[in-house]
Amino acid sequence: MSNTKNWPLWEVFIRSKNGLNHKHVGSLHASDSEMALENARDVYTRRQEGISIWVVESKNISASDPKINDEMFDPAADKVYRHPTFYNLPDELKHM
Amino acid sequence: MNSKKNYILHLADNGLILAQRLGEWCGHGPVLEQDIALTNIALDVLGQARYFYQYAAEVDGQGKEEDFYAYFRDEREFKNFLLIEQPNGDWAHTIMRQFFYDNFMQLVYTSLLSSSDKQIAAIASKAIKEVNYHLKFSSEWVIRMGDGTDESHKRIQDAANNLWEYTGEFFVPTTYETEMASKGIAPNIASLKNDWHTRGNEIFSEATLQVPQATWFQSGGKTGTHTEYLGIMLTDLQYLQRAYPGNSW
Amino acid sequence: MTTIDLEEQFMKRVAADEKVEPKDWMPEKYRKTLIRQIAQHAHSEVVGMLPEANYISRAPSLRRKAALLAKIQDEGGHGLYLYCAAETLGVERDTLIEELHSGKAKYSSIFNYPTLSWADMGAIGWLVDGAAILNQVPLCKCSYGPYARAMVRVCKEESFHQRQGYEILLTLCNGSADQKQMAQDSLNRWWWPSLMMFGPSDADSTNSEYSMKTKIKRFSNDELRQKFVDATKPQADILGLTIPDPDLKFNEQTRHWEYGEIDWEEFHNVVQGNGVCNKIRLRERNEAWDNGKWVREAATAYAEKREQRKNESKQVA
Ligand SMILES: [Fe+2]
Ligand SMILES: [Fe+2]
């Protein structure tokens, strides 16, 4: 029996109001997802910070490795043509 | 008029005394998350108590404020359930007390939503949301403990057995409750008994617990005849106001 | 890359005010310093609940009772956020809690003083939370991301704590002679311990240099202490209370309030466990934790059973 185990860790995401994304706000411990949702409500929305909560057990999150950040993210750096400012347009042309 | 005041004070005293008990857990919970959760419940019921005391003051018409009713009434004037003043004991006793109470108050507040007294109905419409959540919380914990380990099963069953005798007074109306019911202000509490049992039985069965069979119930809380615990709680609660009367804090 | 290169790169990044995140490479010393500091901070929040919890039942009005409950609950939340921040460094919360309970880990010495009157709820909010805020605001910019983010949340919540405490004292000071005396007595007892909250003087502070260099910390103990005295003196004047320091005087040149000698012997004794409440606080924490063991186990067992049943019913279907 794994009785002396720590309750698992959960990551908490909260939507502060409709129209906005859920945002990571922190974490907590709970024995199951139902309790995690309630704990998130009690811990992270005491001041009306949210109207919707997601919880996910931390161990289920895969994170990219910062050691390979160069190959992951640097290649996007020189793709300037993806940004609107790359294109030269006459000044007379407003709002495009 | 007195009946109405008494009824409102009964609702208020339940909230205050329960908050007082739950407040004892603050900083001492089994795990931080649950410490915080229980304090949320304490704050909810304390909030309910304050609305009711404020309304009692209005009904009373003596120009008093909420604190007068909390701090300057004696043991024999408090009208809370005996159940509520019982000591916290372990987590099982605290949760079982909460479950018995939530299960009942959820029914009470539901009928108070259509109280002929607008103010009581308004307070109930706020309180019902809180109590719905409390009932979910306490039900889940009853199940968790009942269907958890052998130790937790035993503890929560003990709690049910020990607290059972204080649940009977829920359903036996006092004169003020009978009068309030006849005016459509309060529910006929005897009529809530079936629902309370049905729902309780469901949770107990999911928790693999035995519903206690004892048929003798204590009574008196609602009319001011309490267990010995209440007097000590009030000594604590009222100490500063009584020791330094006439001051504001 | 060699460790030395990595370390050099790390120091450069930190010097440039870049944030460090959990999976980034970091020097072992940085990790250890952070774990120790964040855990100590978390322990302080949680132990700090106890002296105030002592007055929940006796709060003299329902309004005060609600505010005090909410305030103490917030401190529990702060402990929770901070433990989670420490956990991102690869240590389990239960391990940290056990280190607190065994007496191995430290927490703020201020919480080893007793609360002896209602005015102490005021003094704690005003002085202790006030001092904590001064410590915490710069931590919002700390180099370690999770710690900094936890502190942003904490600081947001702290804002009512100090006001809550100050209002308690203001009411007492505007009240009867007894009440005012209660307030003065409370200030007399909490003033010096509050100054000690900023830790040993810079000359004697062993961990400070590394923390400053890696931007875990941004102001020295003495700098923060001075800020505190400067901010607090005028607040005491508004209350009409006297700060119990005969040497307190305003220096026109530096524009700072100079304060008298702190009793470091008392400080070290309290840190080492000789405060009047050290043993009581730890006993209370241990009891709460031990009494909660079967509860935590029950929830785990139930969750496992439920998971198992879910899997079994899947197999059947
Ligand atoms: Fe705090
Ligand atoms: Fe605080």
PDB file of N, CA and C in Angstrom, chain B residues 177-244:
ATOM      1  N   GLU B 177     -40.842  28.009  15.369  1.00  0.00           N
ATOM      2  CA  GLU B 177     -40.804  27.442  14.016  1.00  0.00           C
ATOM      3  C   GLU B 177     -42.210  27.124  13.503  1.00  0.00           C
ATOM      4  N   THR B 178     -43.047  26.613  14.398  1.00  0.00           N
ATOM      5  CA  THR B 178     -44.419  26.307  13.994  1.00  0.00           C
ATOM      6  C   THR B 178     -45.134  27.578  13.546  1.00  0.00           C
ATOM      7  N   GLU B 179     -44.940  28.641  14.323  1.00  0.00           N
ATOM      8  CA  GLU B 179     -45.596  29.898  13.956  1.00  0.00           C
ATOM      9  C   GLU B 179     -45.066  30.442  12.627  1.00  0.00           C
ATOM     10  N   MET B 180     -43.750  30.346  12.446  1.00  0.00           N
ATOM     11  CA  MET B 180     -43.159  30.838  11.198  1.00  0.00           C
ATOM     12  C   MET B 180     -43.638  30.015  10.004  1.00  0.00           C
ATOM     13  N   ALA B 181     -43.784  28.714  10.237  1.00  0.00           N
ATOM     14  CA  ALA B 181     -44.243  27.853   9.142  1.00  0.00           C
ATOM     15  C   ALA B 181     -45.675  28.215   8.761  1.00  0.00           C
ATOM     16  N   SER B 182     -46.487  28.516   9.782  1.00  0.00           N
ATOM     17  CA  SER B 182     -47.892  28.829   9.495  1.00  0.00           C
ATOM     18  C   SER B 182     -48.016  30.129   8.704  1.00  0.00           C
ATOM     19  N   LYS B 183     -47.006  30.987   8.799  1.00  0.00           N
ATOM     20  CA  LYS B 183     -47.054  32.252   8.049  1.00  0.00           C
ATOM     21  C   LYS B 183     -46.319  32.158   6.715  1.00  0.00           C
ATOM     22  N   GLY B 184     -45.837  30.973   6.417  1.00  0.00           N
ATOM     23  CA  GLY B 184     -45.121  30.813   5.141  1.00  0.00           C
ATOM     24  C   GLY B 184     -43.731  31.415   5.165  1.00  0.00           C
ATOM     25  N   ILE B 185     -43.245  31.747   6.366  1.00  0.00           N
ATOM     26  CA  ILE B 185     -41.905  32.339   6.458  1.00  0.00           C
ATOM     27  C   ILE B 185     -40.849  31.241   6.489  1.00  0.00           C
ATOM     28  N   ALA B 186     -41.152  30.167   7.227  1.00  0.00           N
ATOM     29  CA  ALA B 186     -40.195  29.062   7.375  1.00  0.00           C
ATOM     30  C   ALA B 186     -40.828  27.775   6.871  1.00  0.00           C
ATOM     31  N   PRO B 187     -39.998  26.799   6.525  1.00  0.00           N
ATOM     32  CA  PRO B 187     -40.565  25.516   6.095  1.00  0.00           C
ATOM     33  C   PRO B 187     -41.143  24.751   7.275  1.00  0.00           C
ATOM     34  N   ASN B 188     -42.011  23.830   6.970  1.00  0.00           N
ATOM     35  CA  ASN B 188     -42.448  22.861   7.970  1.00  0.00           C
ATOM     36  C   ASN B 188     -41.327  21.824   8.088  1.00  0.00           C
ATOM     37  N   ILE B 189     -40.519  21.961   9.130  1.00  0.00           N
ATOM     38  CA  ILE B 189     -39.273  21.195   9.144  1.00  0.00           C
ATOM     39  C   ILE B 189     -39.495  19.689   9.249  1.00  0.00           C
ATOM     40  N   ALA B 190     -40.623  19.308   9.854  1.00  0.00           N
ATOM     41  CA  ALA B 190     -40.879  17.868   9.938  1.00  0.00           C
ATOM     42  C   ALA B 190     -40.950  17.259   8.540  1.00  0.00           C
ATOM     43  N   SER B 191     -41.375  18.076   7.594  1.00  0.00           N
ATOM     44  CA  SER B 191     -41.528  17.565   6.228  1.00  0.00           C
ATOM     45  C   SER B 191     -40.199  17.374   5.509  1.00  0.00           C
ATOM     46  N   LEU B 192     -39.130  17.861   6.101  1.00  0.00           N
ATOM     47  CA  LEU B 192     -37.824  17.726   5.445  1.00  0.00           C
ATOM     48  C   LEU B 192     -37.147  16.407   5.799  1.00  0.00           C
ATOM     49  N   LYS B 193     -37.754  15.738   6.771  1.00  0.00           N
ATOM     50  CA  LYS B 193     -37.111  14.557   7.338  1.00  0.00           C
ATOM     51  C   LYS B 193     -36.837  13.465   6.296  1.00  0.00           C
ATOM     52  N   ASN B 194     -37.834  13.193   5.475  1.00  0.00           N
ATOM     53  CA  ASN B 194     -37.653  12.124   4.489  1.00  0.00           C
ATOM     54  C   ASN B 194     -36.498  12.389   3.535  1.00  0.00           C
ATOM     55  N   ASP B 195     -36.483  13.611   3.019  1.00  0.00           N
ATOM     56  CA  ASP B 195     -35.412  13.950   2.078  1.00  0.00           C
ATOM     57  C   ASP B 195     -34.045  13.860   2.740  1.00  0.00           C
ATOM     58  N   TRP B 196     -34.001  14.322   3.964  1.00  0.00           N
ATOM     59  CA  TRP B 196     -32.722  14.290   4.684  1.00  0.00           C
ATOM     60  C   TRP B 196     -32.237  12.851   4.818  1.00  0.00           C
ATOM     61  N   HIS B 197     -33.147  11.962   5.172  1.00  0.00           N
ATOM     62  CA  HIS B 197     -32.769  10.560   5.339  1.00  0.00           C
ATOM     63  C   HIS B 197     -32.408   9.914   4.007  1.00  0.00           C
ATOM     64  N   THR B 198     -33.211  10.181   3.008  1.00  0.00           N
ATOM     65  CA  THR B 198     -32.952   9.566   1.697  1.00  0.00           C
ATOM     66  C   THR B 198     -31.566   9.938   1.203  1.00  0.00           C
ATOM     67  N   ARG B 199     -31.283  11.225   1.265  1.00  0.00           N
ATOM     68  CA  ARG B 199     -29.993  11.672   0.755  1.00  0.00           C
ATOM     69  C   ARG B 199     -28.856  11.166   1.635  1.00  0.00           C
ATOM     70  N   GLY B 200     -29.071  11.210   2.928  1.00  0.00           N
ATOM     71  CA  GLY B 200     -28.062  10.691   3.849  1.00  0.00           C
ATOM     72  C   GLY B 200     -27.786   9.225   3.587  1.00  0.00           C
ATOM     73  N   ASN B 201     -28.851   8.455   3.379  1.00  0.00           N
ATOM     74  CA  ASN B 201     -28.677   7.023   3.122  1.00  0.00           C
ATOM     75  C   ASN B 201     -27.856   6.772   1.861  1.00  0.00           C
ATOM     76  N   GLU B 202     -28.109   7.578   0.838  1.00  0.00           N
ATOM     77  CA  GLU B 202     -27.352   7.412  -0.411  1.00  0.00           C
ATOM     78  C   GLU B 202     -25.857   7.593  -0.172  1.00  0.00           C
ATOM     79  N   ILE B 203     -25.537   8.676   0.518  1.00  0.00           N
ATOM     80  CA  ILE B 203     -24.114   8.956   0.751  1.00  0.00           C
ATOM     81  C   ILE B 203     -23.516   7.872   1.645  1.00  0.00           C
ATOM     82  N   PHE B 204     -24.259   7.481   2.674  1.00  0.00           N
ATOM     83  CA  PHE B 204     -23.746   6.444   3.576  1.00  0.00           C
ATOM     84  C   PHE B 204     -23.519   5.144   2.821  1.00  0.00           C
ATOM     85  N   SER B 205     -24.416   4.837   1.917  1.00  0.00           N
ATOM     86  CA  SER B 205     -24.245   3.576   1.203  1.00  0.00           C
ATOM     87  C   SER B 205     -23.035   3.652   0.273  1.00  0.00           C
ATOM     88  N   GLU B 206     -22.859   4.793  -0.376  1.00  0.00           N
ATOM     89  CA  GLU B 206     -21.661   4.928  -1.214  1.00  0.00           C
ATOM     90  C   GLU B 206     -20.392   4.876  -0.364  1.00  0.00           C
ATOM     91  N   ALA B 207     -20.507   5.356   0.852  1.00  0.00           N
ATOM     92  CA  ALA B 207     -19.339   5.376   1.748  1.00  0.00           C
ATOM     93  C   ALA B 207     -19.171   4.046   2.471  1.00  0.00           C
ATOM     94  N   THR B 208     -20.015   3.090   2.181  1.00  0.00           N
ATOM     95  CA  THR B 208     -20.041   1.784   2.843  1.00  0.00           C
ATOM     96  C   THR B 208     -20.204   1.919   4.356  1.00  0.00           C
ATOM     97  N   LEU B 209     -21.014   2.896   4.783  1.00  0.00           N
ATOM     98  CA  LEU B 209     -21.244   3.116   6.216  1.00  0.00           C
ATOM     99  C   LEU B 209     -22.635   2.618   6.620  1.00  0.00           C
ATOM    100  N   GLN B 210     -22.757   2.281   7.896  1.00  0.00           N
ATOM    101  CA  GLN B 210     -24.050   1.899   8.455  1.00  0.00           C
ATOM    102  C   GLN B 210     -24.760   3.149   8.968  1.00  0.00           C
ATOM    103  N   VAL B 211     -26.001   3.319   8.587  1.00  0.00           N
ATOM    104  CA  VAL B 211     -26.782   4.406   9.163  1.00  0.00           C
ATOM    105  C   VAL B 211     -27.113   4.023  10.602  1.00  0.00           C
ATOM    106  N   PRO B 212     -26.776   4.877  11.568  1.00  0.00           N
ATOM    107  CA  PRO B 212     -27.047   4.526  12.963  1.00  0.00           C
ATOM    108  C   PRO B 212     -28.538   4.259  13.180  1.00  0.00           C
ATOM    109  N   GLN B 213     -28.829   3.314  14.053  1.00  0.00           N
ATOM    110  CA  GLN B 213     -30.212   2.904  14.258  1.00  0.00           C
ATOM    111  C   GLN B 213     -30.833   3.486  15.529  1.00  0.00           C
ATOM    112  N   ALA B 214     -30.028   4.173  16.333  1.00  0.00           N
ATOM    113  CA  ALA B 214     -30.538   4.692  17.607  1.00  0.00           C
ATOM    114  C   ALA B 214     -31.769   5.558  17.379  1.00  0.00           C
ATOM    115  N   THR B 215     -32.731   5.436  18.249  1.00  0.00           N
ATOM    116  CA  THR B 215     -33.972   6.176  18.045  1.00  0.00           C
ATOM    117  C   THR B 215     -34.216   7.234  19.126  1.00  0.00           C
ATOM    118  N   TRP B 216     -33.317   7.283  20.087  1.00  0.00           N
ATOM    119  CA  TRP B 216     -33.456   8.335  21.101  1.00  0.00           C
ATOM    120  C   TRP B 216     -32.633   9.541  20.679  1.00  0.00           C
ATOM    121  N   PHE B 217     -33.237  10.701  20.662  1.00  0.00           N
ATOM    122  CA  PHE B 217     -32.528  11.901  20.225  1.00  0.00           C
ATOM    123  C   PHE B 217     -32.518  12.955  21.320  1.00  0.00           C
ATOM    124  N   GLN B 218     -31.416  13.652  21.418  1.00  0.00           N
ATOM    125  CA  GLN B 218     -31.328  14.779  22.349  1.00  0.00           C
ATOM    126  C   GLN B 218     -32.061  15.965  21.740  1.00  0.00           C
ATOM    127  N   SER B 219     -32.529  16.840  22.606  1.00  0.00           N
ATOM    128  CA  SER B 219     -33.156  18.047  22.073  1.00  0.00           C
ATOM    129  C   SER B 219     -32.952  19.187  23.053  1.00  0.00           C
ATOM    130  N   GLY B 220     -33.284  20.380  22.643  1.00  0.00           N
ATOM    131  CA  GLY B 220     -33.196  21.527  23.542  1.00  0.00           C
ATOM    132  C   GLY B 220     -32.379  22.686  22.997  1.00  0.00           C
ATOM    133  N   GLY B 221     -31.474  22.395  22.072  1.00  0.00           N
ATOM    134  CA  GLY B 221     -30.613  23.456  21.554  1.00  0.00           C
ATOM    135  C   GLY B 221     -31.398  24.638  21.027  1.00  0.00           C
ATOM    136  N   LYS B 222     -32.438  24.337  20.288  1.00  0.00           N
ATOM    137  CA  LYS B 222     -33.199  25.405  19.641  1.00  0.00           C
ATOM    138  C   LYS B 222     -33.960  26.268  20.631  1.00  0.00           C
ATOM    139  N   THR B 223     -34.147  25.754  21.844  1.00  0.00           N
ATOM    140  CA  THR B 223     -34.828  26.574  22.847  1.00  0.00           C
ATOM    141  C   THR B 223     -33.887  26.949  23.987  1.00  0.00           C
ATOM    142  N   GLY B 224     -32.598  26.745  23.791  1.00  0.00           N
ATOM    143  CA  GLY B 224     -31.642  27.288  24.750  1.00  0.00           C
ATOM    144  C   GLY B 224     -31.193  26.351  25.855  1.00  0.00           C
ATOM    145  N   THR B 225     -31.519  25.069  25.748  1.00  0.00           N
ATOM    146  CA  THR B 225     -30.991  24.119  26.726  1.00  0.00           C
ATOM    147  C   THR B 225     -29.887  23.323  26.035  1.00  0.00           C
ATOM    148  N   HIS B 226     -28.662  23.668  26.358  1.00  0.00           N
ATOM    149  CA  HIS B 226     -27.542  23.180  25.557  1.00  0.00           C
ATOM    150  C   HIS B 226     -26.752  22.084  26.250  1.00  0.00           C
ATOM    151  N   THR B 227     -25.774  21.548  25.536  1.00  0.00           N
ATOM    152  CA  THR B 227     -24.780  20.703  26.197  1.00  0.00           C
ATOM    153  C   THR B 227     -23.791  21.633  26.895  1.00  0.00           C
ATOM    154  N   GLU B 228     -22.917  21.080  27.699  1.00  0.00           N
ATOM    155  CA  GLU B 228     -22.016  21.938  28.486  1.00  0.00           C
ATOM    156  C   GLU B 228     -21.002  22.683  27.618  1.00  0.00           C
ATOM    157  N   TYR B 229     -20.838  22.215  26.396  1.00  0.00           N
ATOM    158  CA  TYR B 229     -19.816  22.820  25.539  1.00  0.00           C
ATOM    159  C   TYR B 229     -20.102  24.276  25.196  1.00  0.00           C
ATOM    160  N   LEU B 230     -21.382  24.606  25.019  1.00  0.00           N
ATOM    161  CA  LEU B 230     -21.688  25.936  24.503  1.00  0.00           C
ATOM    162  C   LEU B 230     -21.224  27.041  25.454  1.00  0.00           C
ATOM    163  N   GLY B 231     -21.457  26.842  26.745  1.00  0.00           N
ATOM    164  CA  GLY B 231     -21.099  27.887  27.703  1.00  0.00           C
ATOM    165  C   GLY B 231     -19.622  28.246  27.621  1.00  0.00           C
ATOM    166  N   ILE B 232     -18.807  27.226  27.466  1.00  0.00           N
ATOM    167  CA  ILE B 232     -17.362  27.461  27.385  1.00  0.00           C
ATOM    168  C   ILE B 232     -17.018  28.187  26.086  1.00  0.00           C
ATOM    169  N   MET B 233     -17.700  27.785  25.021  1.00  0.00           N
ATOM    170  CA  MET B 233     -17.459  28.485  23.752  1.00  0.00           C
ATOM    171  C   MET B 233     -17.805  29.962  23.859  1.00  0.00           C
ATOM    172  N   LEU B 234     -18.906  30.254  24.548  1.00  0.00           N
ATOM    173  CA  LEU B 234     -19.332  31.653  24.653  1.00  0.00           C
ATOM    174  C   LEU B 234     -18.389  32.460  25.540  1.00  0.00           C
ATOM    175  N   THR B 235     -17.859  31.825  26.558  1.00  0.00           N
ATOM    176  CA  THR B 235     -16.909  32.515  27.428  1.00  0.00           C
ATOM    177  C   THR B 235     -15.748  33.037  26.588  1.00  0.00           C
ATOM    178  N   ASP B 236     -15.334  32.194  25.691  1.00  0.00           N
ATOM    179  CA  ASP B 236     -14.235  32.508  24.795  1.00  0.00           C
ATOM    180  C   ASP B 236     -14.656  33.596  23.798  1.00  0.00           C
ATOM    181  N   LEU B 237     -15.749  33.328  23.142  1.00  0.00           N
ATOM    182  CA  LEU B 237     -16.226  34.213  22.084  1.00  0.00           C
ATOM    183  C   LEU B 237     -16.508  35.623  22.605  1.00  0.00           C
ATOM    184  N   GLN B 238     -17.121  35.695  23.777  1.00  0.00           N
ATOM    185  CA  GLN B 238     -17.633  36.980  24.253  1.00  0.00           C
ATOM    186  C   GLN B 238     -16.683  37.723  25.186  1.00  0.00           C
ATOM    187  N   TYR B 239     -15.551  37.107  25.479  1.00  0.00           N
ATOM    188  CA  TYR B 239     -14.691  37.607  26.545  1.00  0.00           C
ATOM    189  C   TYR B 239     -14.352  39.094  26.451  1.00  0.00           C
ATOM    190  N   LEU B 240     -13.886  39.547  25.285  1.00  0.00           N
ATOM    191  CA  LEU B 240     -13.420  40.938  25.214  1.00  0.00           C
ATOM    192  C   LEU B 240     -14.561  41.932  25.360  1.00  0.00           C
ATOM    193  N   GLN B 241     -15.665  41.642  24.692  1.00  0.00           N
ATOM    194  CA  GLN B 241     -16.813  42.543  24.776  1.00  0.00           C
ATOM    195  C   GLN B 241     -17.334  42.632  26.213  1.00  0.00           C
ATOM    196  N   ARG B 242     -17.274  41.514  26.901  1.00  0.00           N
ATOM    197  CA  ARG B 242     -17.798  41.501  28.273  1.00  0.00           C
ATOM    198  C   ARG B 242     -16.811  42.117  29.261  1.00  0.00           C
ATOM    199  N   ALA B 243     -15.513  41.896  29.006  1.00  0.00           N
ATOM    200  CA  ALA B 243     -14.512  42.406  29.944  1.00  0.00           C
ATOM    201  C   ALA B 243     -14.355  43.919  29.829  1.00  0.00           C
ATOM    202  N   TYR B 244     -14.581  44.440  28.625  1.00  0.00           N
ATOM    203  CA  TYR B 244     -14.439  45.889  28.410  1.00  0.00           C
ATOM    204  C   TYR B 244     -15.717  46.419  27.777  1.00  0.00           C
TER     205      TYR B 244
END
